[in-house]
């Protein structure tokens, strides 16, 4: 190897290693959990039928598609007046998985093929890989309902915290 090339390789690996150490062992620059986010209209309009889903759980294109079809939202009519809809859509886009720098959002994003626009977090490859040891019958328990009810098992789900210390599967 040429001297200058050798030098470059060594320098690059030192830089990469220190970046890795600084971020706690992960190559992402951000935190492990999603940051707490807040918007009054989002909280009021998107938590009436189910838990509040953190915007960092889906990419911007998914939120965009969802907010454009609220009249046919998983079999429900969740329509909003245009000003409210626009404000929530903007908030979701701004804090979406592809606009965030935390380990969780980055992994979710990486698990979604660029050509697809999922509306369900519970159908992303990231979700299925993290829950492959949970039986379908567990998700169907009365105390849980479905895989979409993250908050039944993840006590801090609405804050965007899915750390293992915050998990308790109800009977
Ligand atoms: C009128 C009731 C209703 C309202 C209001 C509502 N939703 Fe839903 N939403 C549903 C139903 C029903 C489902 C499917 C739940 C299931 O499969 O367990 C759903 C599912 C979802 C899912 C997919 C969850 C998953 O990963 O499987 C997301 C994301 C979502 N809603 C976001 C929103 C957002 C954002 C808003 C506010 C703009 C909103 N919802 C308002 C009824 C509602
Ligand atoms: C039936 C209970 C249950 C439900 C409902 C559930 N989870 Fe989980 N989840 C778990 C368990 C248990 C684990 C730990 C799996 C393991 O470590 O092997 C886990 C792991 C995770 C992890 C990885 C944690 C880590 O640090 O590795 C994430 C992220 C996560 N879940 C997100 C979600 C989201 C988002 C939803 C809703 C769309 C959801 N979960 C619904 C039980 C649940």
mmCIF file of C-alpha atoms and ligand atoms in Angstrom:
data_model
loop_
_atom_site.group_PDB
_atom_site.id
_atom_site.type_symbol
_atom_site.label_atom_id
_atom_site.label_comp_id
_atom_site.label_asym_id
_atom_site.label_seq_id
_atom_site.Cartn_x
_atom_site.Cartn_y
_atom_site.Cartn_z
ATOM 1 C CA UNK A 1 0.000 0.000 0.000
ATOM 2 C CA UNK A 2 1.252 3.486 -0.805
ATOM 3 C CA UNK A 3 2.309 5.511 2.264
ATOM 4 C CA UNK A 4 -0.275 8.259 1.790
ATOM 5 C CA UNK A 5 -3.035 5.705 1.247
ATOM 6 C CA UNK A 6 -2.029 3.842 4.396
ATOM 7 C CA UNK A 7 -2.179 7.118 6.324
ATOM 8 C CA UNK A 8 -5.625 7.865 4.932
ATOM 9 C CA UNK A 9 -6.966 4.444 5.881
ATOM 10 C CA UNK A 10 -5.664 4.771 9.453
ATOM 11 C CA UNK A 11 -7.059 8.294 9.853
ATOM 12 C CA UNK A 12 -10.454 7.248 8.494
ATOM 13 C CA UNK A 13 -10.738 4.336 10.880
ATOM 14 C CA UNK A 14 -9.725 6.487 13.874
ATOM 15 C CA UNK A 15 -12.386 9.051 12.983
ATOM 16 C CA UNK A 16 -15.016 6.362 12.506
ATOM 17 C CA UNK A 17 -14.135 4.700 15.817
ATOM 18 C CA UNK A 18 -14.301 7.905 17.837
ATOM 19 C CA UNK A 19 -17.639 8.795 16.249
ATOM 20 C CA UNK A 20 -18.879 5.349 17.224
ATOM 21 C CA UNK A 21 -17.664 5.760 20.809
ATOM 22 C CA UNK A 22 -19.136 9.244 21.111
ATOM 23 C CA UNK A 23 -22.557 7.958 20.126
ATOM 24 C CA UNK A 24 -22.484 5.140 22.646
ATOM 25 C CA UNK A 25 -21.429 2.417 20.268
ATOM 26 C CA UNK A 26 -23.866 3.084 17.454
ATOM 27 C CA UNK A 27 -23.052 4.744 14.202
ATOM 28 C CA UNK A 28 -26.060 7.093 14.363
ATOM 29 C CA UNK A 29 -25.341 10.580 15.623
ATOM 30 C CA UNK A 30 -28.504 10.846 17.677
ATOM 31 C CA UNK A 31 -29.924 9.338 20.824
ATOM 32 C CA UNK A 32 -31.219 5.825 21.341
ATOM 33 C CA UNK A 33 -34.828 6.796 21.954
ATOM 34 C CA UNK A 34 -37.024 9.208 20.063
ATOM 35 C CA UNK A 35 -37.161 12.728 21.518
ATOM 36 C CA UNK A 36 -40.318 13.911 23.284
ATOM 37 C CA UNK A 37 -42.428 15.957 20.861
ATOM 38 C CA UNK A 38 -45.646 17.905 21.398
ATOM 39 C CA UNK A 39 -48.427 19.503 19.412
ATOM 40 C CA UNK A 40 -51.795 20.241 21.032
ATOM 41 C CA UNK A 41 -53.905 19.498 17.938
ATOM 42 C CA UNK A 42 -52.092 16.234 17.229
ATOM 43 C CA UNK A 43 -52.643 15.175 20.834
ATOM 44 C CA UNK A 44 -56.323 16.110 20.761
ATOM 45 C CA UNK A 45 -57.219 14.666 17.349
ATOM 46 C CA UNK A 46 -55.020 11.576 17.108
ATOM 47 C CA UNK A 47 -55.562 9.950 20.493
ATOM 48 C CA UNK A 48 -59.337 9.566 20.590
ATOM 49 C CA UNK A 49 -59.482 6.084 19.063
ATOM 50 C CA UNK A 50 -56.027 4.722 19.935
ATOM 51 C CA UNK A 51 -52.727 5.671 21.564
ATOM 52 C CA UNK A 52 -50.720 8.588 20.207
ATOM 53 C CA UNK A 53 -48.192 7.278 17.677
ATOM 54 C CA UNK A 54 -44.886 9.126 17.822
ATOM 55 C CA UNK A 55 -44.119 10.815 14.456
ATOM 56 C CA UNK A 56 -40.647 9.220 14.513
ATOM 57 C CA UNK A 57 -42.228 5.798 13.919
ATOM 58 C CA UNK A 58 -42.976 6.368 10.208
ATOM 59 C CA UNK A 59 -41.304 8.215 7.329
ATOM 60 C CA UNK A 60 -42.675 11.492 6.023
ATOM 61 C CA UNK A 61 -44.247 9.885 2.938
ATOM 62 C CA UNK A 62 -46.317 7.577 5.160
ATOM 63 C CA UNK A 63 -47.686 10.459 7.249
ATOM 64 C CA UNK A 64 -48.359 12.414 4.079
ATOM 65 C CA UNK A 65 -50.384 9.557 2.605
ATOM 66 C CA UNK A 66 -52.237 8.954 5.863
ATOM 67 C CA UNK A 67 -53.161 12.612 6.323
ATOM 68 C CA UNK A 68 -54.418 12.768 2.737
ATOM 69 C CA UNK A 69 -56.846 9.891 3.361
ATOM 70 C CA UNK A 70 -58.304 10.513 6.818
ATOM 71 C CA UNK A 71 -61.856 9.989 5.552
ATOM 72 C CA UNK A 72 -60.928 6.336 4.983
ATOM 73 C CA UNK A 73 -58.613 5.721 7.927
ATOM 74 C CA UNK A 74 -58.472 1.974 8.659
ATOM 75 C CA UNK A 75 -62.224 1.693 8.162
ATOM 76 C CA UNK A 76 -62.974 4.847 10.163
ATOM 77 C CA UNK A 77 -63.761 8.395 9.187
ATOM 78 C CA UNK A 78 -61.123 10.495 10.970
ATOM 79 C CA UNK A 79 -61.596 13.621 8.821
ATOM 80 C CA UNK A 80 -60.511 17.035 10.120
ATOM 81 C CA UNK A 81 -61.048 20.612 8.967
ATOM 82 C CA UNK A 82 -58.330 21.698 6.586
ATOM 83 C CA UNK A 83 -56.439 24.039 8.938
ATOM 84 C CA UNK A 84 -56.206 21.369 11.659
ATOM 85 C CA UNK A 85 -55.274 18.694 9.143
ATOM 86 C CA UNK A 86 -52.522 20.879 7.659
ATOM 87 C CA UNK A 87 -51.068 21.761 11.054
ATOM 88 C CA UNK A 88 -50.922 18.118 12.165
ATOM 89 C CA UNK A 89 -49.528 16.983 8.803
ATOM 90 C CA UNK A 90 -46.746 19.566 9.064
ATOM 91 C CA UNK A 91 -45.920 18.514 12.621
ATOM 92 C CA UNK A 92 -45.790 14.821 11.669
ATOM 93 C CA UNK A 93 -43.617 15.509 8.610
ATOM 94 C CA UNK A 94 -41.201 17.661 10.584
ATOM 95 C CA UNK A 95 -40.702 14.965 13.220
ATOM 96 C CA UNK A 96 -40.981 11.914 10.954
ATOM 97 C CA UNK A 97 -38.562 8.975 10.969
ATOM 98 C CA UNK A 98 -36.566 10.381 8.065
ATOM 99 C CA UNK A 99 -36.231 13.815 9.684
ATOM 100 C CA UNK A 100 -35.032 12.480 13.031
ATOM 101 C CA UNK A 101 -31.614 11.399 14.112
ATOM 102 C CA UNK A 102 -32.103 8.726 16.713
ATOM 103 C CA UNK A 103 -31.264 5.036 16.557
ATOM 104 C CA UNK A 104 -34.873 3.885 16.611
ATOM 105 C CA UNK A 105 -36.134 6.081 13.770
ATOM 106 C CA UNK A 106 -33.055 5.343 11.685
ATOM 107 C CA UNK A 107 -33.596 1.589 12.023
ATOM 108 C CA UNK A 108 -37.301 1.858 11.198
ATOM 109 C CA UNK A 109 -36.462 3.915 8.140
ATOM 110 C CA UNK A 110 -33.798 1.465 6.978
ATOM 111 C CA UNK A 111 -36.304 -1.397 7.254
ATOM 112 C CA UNK A 112 -38.776 0.222 4.846
ATOM 113 C CA UNK A 113 -38.041 -0.264 1.125
ATOM 114 C CA UNK A 114 -37.866 3.115 -0.630
ATOM 115 C CA UNK A 115 -40.591 2.138 -3.087
ATOM 116 C CA UNK A 116 -43.174 1.417 -0.381
ATOM 117 C CA UNK A 117 -45.279 3.711 1.782
ATOM 118 C CA UNK A 118 -46.581 1.731 4.759
ATOM 119 C CA UNK A 119 -49.422 3.169 6.840
ATOM 120 C CA UNK A 120 -48.896 0.709 9.670
ATOM 121 C CA UNK A 121 -45.858 0.764 11.929
ATOM 122 C CA UNK A 122 -46.911 -2.728 12.981
ATOM 123 C CA UNK A 123 -46.276 -4.003 9.448
ATOM 124 C CA UNK A 124 -42.763 -2.637 8.971
ATOM 125 C CA UNK A 125 -39.904 -5.114 8.833
ATOM 126 C CA UNK A 126 -38.378 -3.417 11.867
ATOM 127 C CA UNK A 127 -41.514 -4.110 13.905
ATOM 128 C CA UNK A 128 -41.844 -7.749 12.861
ATOM 129 C CA UNK A 129 -38.153 -8.433 13.526
ATOM 130 C CA UNK A 130 -38.454 -7.014 17.060
ATOM 131 C CA UNK A 131 -41.630 -8.965 17.890
ATOM 132 C CA UNK A 132 -41.078 -12.334 16.221
ATOM 133 C CA UNK A 133 -41.052 -14.089 19.599
ATOM 134 C CA UNK A 134 -44.487 -12.831 20.593
ATOM 135 C CA UNK A 135 -47.344 -15.227 19.726
ATOM 136 C CA UNK A 136 -50.272 -13.967 17.653
ATOM 137 C CA UNK A 137 -52.558 -15.054 20.500
ATOM 138 C CA UNK A 138 -50.727 -12.686 22.885
ATOM 139 C CA UNK A 139 -51.476 -9.682 20.671
ATOM 140 C CA UNK A 140 -55.144 -10.756 20.629
ATOM 141 C CA UNK A 141 -55.506 -10.752 24.429
ATOM 142 C CA UNK A 142 -58.366 -8.555 25.674
ATOM 143 C CA UNK A 143 -55.858 -6.397 27.545
ATOM 144 C CA UNK A 144 -53.915 -5.744 24.320
ATOM 145 C CA UNK A 145 -56.240 -5.985 21.297
ATOM 146 C CA UNK A 146 -53.720 -5.861 18.460
ATOM 147 C CA UNK A 147 -50.070 -5.319 17.617
ATOM 148 C CA UNK A 148 -50.976 -1.681 16.933
ATOM 149 C CA UNK A 149 -51.614 -1.101 20.643
ATOM 150 C CA UNK A 150 -47.952 -0.499 21.503
ATOM 151 C CA UNK A 151 -48.844 1.279 24.760
ATOM 152 C CA UNK A 152 -50.390 -1.909 26.219
ATOM 153 C CA UNK A 153 -46.885 -3.389 26.557
ATOM 154 C CA UNK A 154 -44.574 -0.376 26.196
ATOM 155 C CA UNK A 155 -45.369 1.823 29.151
ATOM 156 C CA UNK A 156 -43.716 4.938 27.740
ATOM 157 C CA UNK A 157 -44.734 4.391 24.080
ATOM 158 C CA UNK A 158 -46.512 7.724 23.719
ATOM 159 C CA UNK A 159 -43.299 9.511 24.719
ATOM 160 C CA UNK A 160 -41.410 7.600 22.030
ATOM 161 C CA UNK A 161 -39.532 5.512 24.609
ATOM 162 C CA UNK A 162 -39.465 1.812 23.680
ATOM 163 C CA UNK A 163 -36.539 0.798 25.893
ATOM 164 C CA UNK A 164 -36.622 -2.717 27.299
ATOM 165 C CA UNK A 165 -36.880 -1.476 30.898
ATOM 166 C CA UNK A 166 -40.289 -0.004 29.993
ATOM 167 C CA UNK A 167 -41.873 -3.244 28.706
ATOM 168 C CA UNK A 168 -44.523 -5.199 30.592
ATOM 169 C CA UNK A 169 -46.822 -7.590 28.740
ATOM 170 C CA UNK A 170 -50.284 -7.548 30.397
ATOM 171 C CA UNK A 171 -52.104 -10.844 31.080
HETATM 172 C C1 LIG B 1 -62.158 7.697 14.454
HETATM 173 C C2 LIG B 1 -61.086 6.942 15.067
HETATM 174 C C3 LIG B 1 -59.642 7.304 14.717
HETATM 175 C C4 LIG B 1 -59.041 8.551 14.766
HETATM 176 C C5 LIG B 1 -59.659 9.890 15.162
HETATM 177 C C6 LIG B 1 -57.664 8.334 14.364
HETATM 178 N N1 LIG B 1 -57.430 7.008 14.125
HETATM 179 FE FE1 LIG B 1 -55.660 6.165 13.623
HETATM 180 N N2 LIG B 1 -56.527 4.335 13.557
HETATM 181 C C7 LIG B 1 -57.862 4.057 13.804
HETATM 182 C C8 LIG B 1 -58.096 2.619 13.692
HETATM 183 C C9 LIG B 1 -59.422 1.910 13.899
HETATM 184 C C10 LIG B 1 -56.851 2.029 13.382
HETATM 185 C C11 LIG B 1 -56.519 0.550 13.237
HETATM 186 C C12 LIG B 1 -56.168 0.021 14.643
HETATM 187 C C13 LIG B 1 -55.840 -1.443 14.746
HETATM 188 O O1 LIG B 1 -55.637 -2.110 13.750
HETATM 189 O O2 LIG B 1 -55.753 -1.932 15.900
HETATM 190 C C14 LIG B 1 -55.895 3.132 13.299
HETATM 191 C C15 LIG B 1 -54.544 2.969 13.031
HETATM 192 C C16 LIG B 1 -53.611 3.976 12.964
HETATM 193 C C17 LIG B 1 -52.198 3.763 12.683
HETATM 194 C C18 LIG B 1 -51.513 2.433 12.369
HETATM 195 C C19 LIG B 1 -51.072 1.695 13.627
HETATM 196 C C20 LIG B 1 -50.279 0.441 13.292
HETATM 197 O O3 LIG B 1 -49.047 0.513 13.285
HETATM 198 O O4 LIG B 1 -50.886 -0.598 13.008
HETATM 199 C C21 LIG B 1 -51.616 5.001 12.707
HETATM 200 C C22 LIG B 1 -50.151 5.298 12.477
HETATM 201 C C23 LIG B 1 -52.656 5.979 13.002
HETATM 202 N N3 LIG B 1 -53.844 5.319 13.170
HETATM 203 C C24 LIG B 1 -52.450 7.337 13.091
HETATM 204 C C25 LIG B 1 -53.454 8.274 13.347
HETATM 205 C C26 LIG B 1 -53.256 9.704 13.340
HETATM 206 C C27 LIG B 1 -51.951 10.402 13.013
HETATM 207 C C28 LIG B 1 -54.459 10.279 13.668
HETATM 208 C C29 LIG B 1 -54.783 11.753 13.767
HETATM 209 C C30 LIG B 1 -54.690 12.515 12.547
HETATM 210 C C31 LIG B 1 -55.417 9.189 13.878
HETATM 211 N N4 LIG B 1 -54.769 8.003 13.669
HETATM 212 C C32 LIG B 1 -56.737 9.360 14.256
HETATM 213 C C33 LIG B 1 -58.809 4.987 14.139
HETATM 214 C C34 LIG B 1 -58.617 6.343 14.316
HETATM 215 C C1 LIG B 2 -47.737 -7.745 23.301
HETATM 216 C C2 LIG B 2 -46.888 -6.673 23.760
HETATM 217 C C3 LIG B 2 -46.277 -5.729 22.763
HETATM 218 C C4 LIG B 2 -46.909 -4.870 21.872
HETATM 219 C C5 LIG B 2 -48.408 -4.705 21.651
HETATM 220 C C6 LIG B 2 -45.866 -4.139 21.191
HETATM 221 N N1 LIG B 2 -44.639 -4.543 21.643
HETATM 222 FE FE1 LIG B 2 -42.843 -3.812 21.102
HETATM 223 N N2 LIG B 2 -41.886 -5.218 22.217
HETATM 224 C C7 LIG B 2 -42.515 -6.105 23.072
HETATM 225 C C8 LIG B 2 -41.499 -6.964 23.690
HETATM 226 C C9 LIG B 2 -41.752 -8.087 24.693
HETATM 227 C C10 LIG B 2 -40.254 -6.541 23.160
HETATM 228 C C11 LIG B 2 -38.861 -7.095 23.485
HETATM 229 C C12 LIG B 2 -38.480 -8.129 22.481
HETATM 230 C C13 LIG B 2 -37.093 -8.653 22.739
HETATM 231 O O1 LIG B 2 -36.271 -7.940 23.318
HETATM 232 O O2 LIG B 2 -36.844 -9.761 22.341
HETATM 233 C C14 LIG B 2 -40.532 -5.433 22.244
HETATM 234 C C15 LIG B 2 -39.564 -4.734 21.546
HETATM 235 C C16 LIG B 2 -39.799 -3.556 20.866
HETATM 236 C C17 LIG B 2 -38.779 -2.683 20.345
HETATM 237 C C18 LIG B 2 -37.276 -2.907 20.474
HETATM 238 C C19 LIG B 2 -36.786 -2.510 21.834
HETATM 239 C C20 LIG B 2 -35.276 -2.589 21.891
HETATM 240 O O3 LIG B 2 -34.682 -1.714 22.535
HETATM 241 O O4 LIG B 2 -34.702 -3.488 21.273
HETATM 242 C C21 LIG B 2 -39.421 -1.622 19.746
HETATM 243 C C22 LIG B 2 -38.783 -0.432 19.096
HETATM 244 C C23 LIG B 2 -40.838 -1.849 19.876
HETATM 245 N N3 LIG B 2 -41.020 -3.025 20.552
HETATM 246 C C24 LIG B 2 -41.810 -1.021 19.357
HETATM 247 C C25 LIG B 2 -43.170 -1.313 19.353
HETATM 248 C C26 LIG B 2 -44.178 -0.530 18.656
HETATM 249 C C27 LIG B 2 -43.883 0.706 17.830
HETATM 250 C C28 LIG B 2 -45.385 -1.138 18.887
HETATM 251 C C29 LIG B 2 -46.734 -0.757 18.342
HETATM 252 C C30 LIG B 2 -46.862 -0.475 16.907
HETATM 253 C C31 LIG B 2 -45.126 -2.297 19.749
HETATM 254 N N4 LIG B 2 -43.776 -2.367 19.998
HETATM 255 C C32 LIG B 2 -46.083 -3.164 20.229
HETATM 256 C C33 LIG B 2 -43.866 -6.184 23.312
HETATM 257 C C34 LIG B 2 -44.845 -5.513 22.603
#
